[in-house]
Amino acid sequence: WNLHFVPQAIACDLYRNIDKYNFVGNMGEDFMFELERMANQFGGQLPDVLDKVFGYKEHVKSGKINTGSGKRHATNAPEKVKQFYTAQTVRRGLELLSIDYVMLGLQVPEWARQMLRDEVV
């Protein structure tokens, strides 16, 4: 069992206690908007700290989504995934994390859908 693939619904006990958390966010395309939601919810110095680290205010103001390919804090994750994962490993990862997708209402990322569609059987 690789700890990178422990579902958050289990690791954080979300499947039983999601209603007890003050904030549950998603690190997908709307990540910058999630940061804004968290900053607005908790206030104080948090908005300035998050903006200094992530520059989320600019993204939110312009309505940009996080594609993982911007200049600031870009991970280019979808391209990196293609280097290290196959359709089989993506499928297995989705199986292991399926409880998160159900409990947190997550969508399977487009890069994963495409990789599974392109799989040569």
Coordinates of C-alpha atoms in Angstrom, one line a residue:
W1 CA 0.0 0.0 0.0
N2 CA 1.5 3.3 -1.1
L3 CA 0.7 6.2 1.2
H4 CA 0.4 8.5 -1.8
F5 CA -2.8 6.6 -2.7
V6 CA -4.5 6.6 0.7
P7 CA -7.9 8.1 0.0
Q8 CA -8.5 11.4 1.8
A9 CA -12.0 10.2 2.8
I10 CA -10.2 7.5 4.9
A11 CA -7.0 9.3 5.9
C12 CA -9.0 12.3 7.2
D13 CA -12.0 10.2 8.3
L14 CA -14.1 12.3 5.8
Y15 CA -16.5 9.4 5.1
R16 CA -17.9 9.7 8.6
N17 CA -17.0 13.3 9.6
I18 CA -17.1 15.5 6.5
D19 CA -19.8 17.7 8.1
K20 CA -17.4 18.4 11.1
Y21 CA -14.7 20.0 8.9
N22 CA -14.6 23.8 8.6
F23 CA -13.3 23.6 5.1
V24 CA -13.0 21.0 2.4
G25 CA -11.4 22.2 -0.8
N26 CA -10.5 20.7 -4.2
M27 CA -7.0 21.1 -5.8
G28 CA -8.3 20.9 -9.4
E29 CA -9.0 23.5 -12.1
D30 CA -10.8 25.7 -9.6
F31 CA -7.9 25.6 -7.1
M32 CA -7.4 29.4 -7.1
F33 CA -11.1 29.9 -6.5
E34 CA -10.9 27.4 -3.7
L35 CA -8.1 29.5 -2.1
E36 CA -10.3 32.5 -2.4
R37 CA -13.2 30.7 -0.7
M38 CA -10.8 29.6 2.1
A39 CA -9.3 33.1 2.5
N40 CA -12.8 34.6 2.6
Q41 CA -14.0 32.1 5.1
F42 CA -11.1 32.4 7.6
G43 CA -10.0 36.0 6.9
G44 CA -7.3 37.6 9.0
Q45 CA -3.9 37.5 7.4
L46 CA -4.7 34.4 5.4
P47 CA -5.8 36.1 2.2
D48 CA -2.5 38.0 2.0
V49 CA -0.4 35.0 2.8
L50 CA -2.2 32.8 0.3
D51 CA -1.9 35.5 -2.4
K52 CA 1.8 35.9 -1.7
V53 CA 2.4 32.2 -2.1
F54 CA -0.1 31.4 -4.9
G55 CA -1.0 34.7 -6.5
Y56 CA -4.6 33.6 -6.4
K57 CA -6.2 37.1 -6.5
E58 CA -5.0 37.7 -10.0
H59 CA -6.4 34.4 -11.2
V60 CA -9.7 35.0 -9.6
K61 CA -10.0 38.5 -10.8
S62 CA -9.4 37.4 -14.4
G63 CA -11.5 34.3 -14.1
K64 CA -8.6 32.0 -15.1
I65 CA -8.8 28.3 -14.2
N66 CA -5.8 26.4 -13.0
T67 CA -4.6 24.2 -15.9
G68 CA -1.2 23.4 -14.4
S69 CA 0.6 25.2 -17.2
G70 CA 0.9 28.8 -16.1
K71 CA 4.0 30.7 -15.3
R72 CA 3.6 31.0 -11.6
H73 CA 3.5 27.8 -9.6
A74 CA 2.9 25.7 -12.7
T75 CA 3.3 22.0 -12.2
N76 CA 2.5 21.0 -15.8
A77 CA 1.0 17.9 -14.0
P78 CA -1.0 16.6 -17.0
E79 CA 2.1 16.4 -19.1
K80 CA 4.2 14.9 -16.3
V81 CA 1.6 12.2 -15.7
K82 CA 1.9 11.0 -19.3
Q83 CA 5.6 10.4 -18.7
F84 CA 5.1 8.2 -15.6
Y85 CA 1.6 6.7 -15.8
T86 CA -0.1 4.3 -18.2
A87 CA -3.8 3.8 -18.7
Q88 CA -3.5 0.8 -16.4
T89 CA -1.9 2.7 -13.5
V90 CA -4.4 5.6 -13.9
R91 CA -7.2 3.0 -13.7
R92 CA -5.7 1.5 -10.6
G93 CA -5.2 4.9 -9.0
L94 CA -8.9 5.8 -9.7
E95 CA -9.9 2.4 -8.2
L96 CA -7.9 3.1 -5.0
L97 CA -9.2 6.7 -4.7
S98 CA -12.8 6.0 -5.8
I99 CA -14.2 6.7 -2.4
D100 CA -12.8 10.3 -2.6
Y101 CA -14.5 10.8 -6.0
V102 CA -17.8 9.7 -4.5
M103 CA -17.6 11.3 -1.1
L104 CA -16.1 14.6 -2.3
G105 CA -18.0 14.7 -5.6
L106 CA -14.8 14.9 -7.6
Q107 CA -14.7 14.6 -11.4
V108 CA -12.2 12.4 -13.1
P109 CA -9.6 14.8 -14.7
E110 CA -9.8 15.2 -18.5
W111 CA -6.2 14.0 -18.9
A112 CA -7.1 10.7 -17.2
R113 CA -10.3 10.3 -19.3
Q114 CA -8.2 10.9 -22.4
M115 CA -5.5 8.5 -21.3
L116 CA -8.2 5.8 -20.7
R117 CA -9.9 6.5 -24.1
D118 CA -6.5 6.3 -25.9
E119 CA -5.6 3.0 -24.3
V120 CA -4.7 0.3 -26.8
V121 CA -6.3 -2.9 -25.7

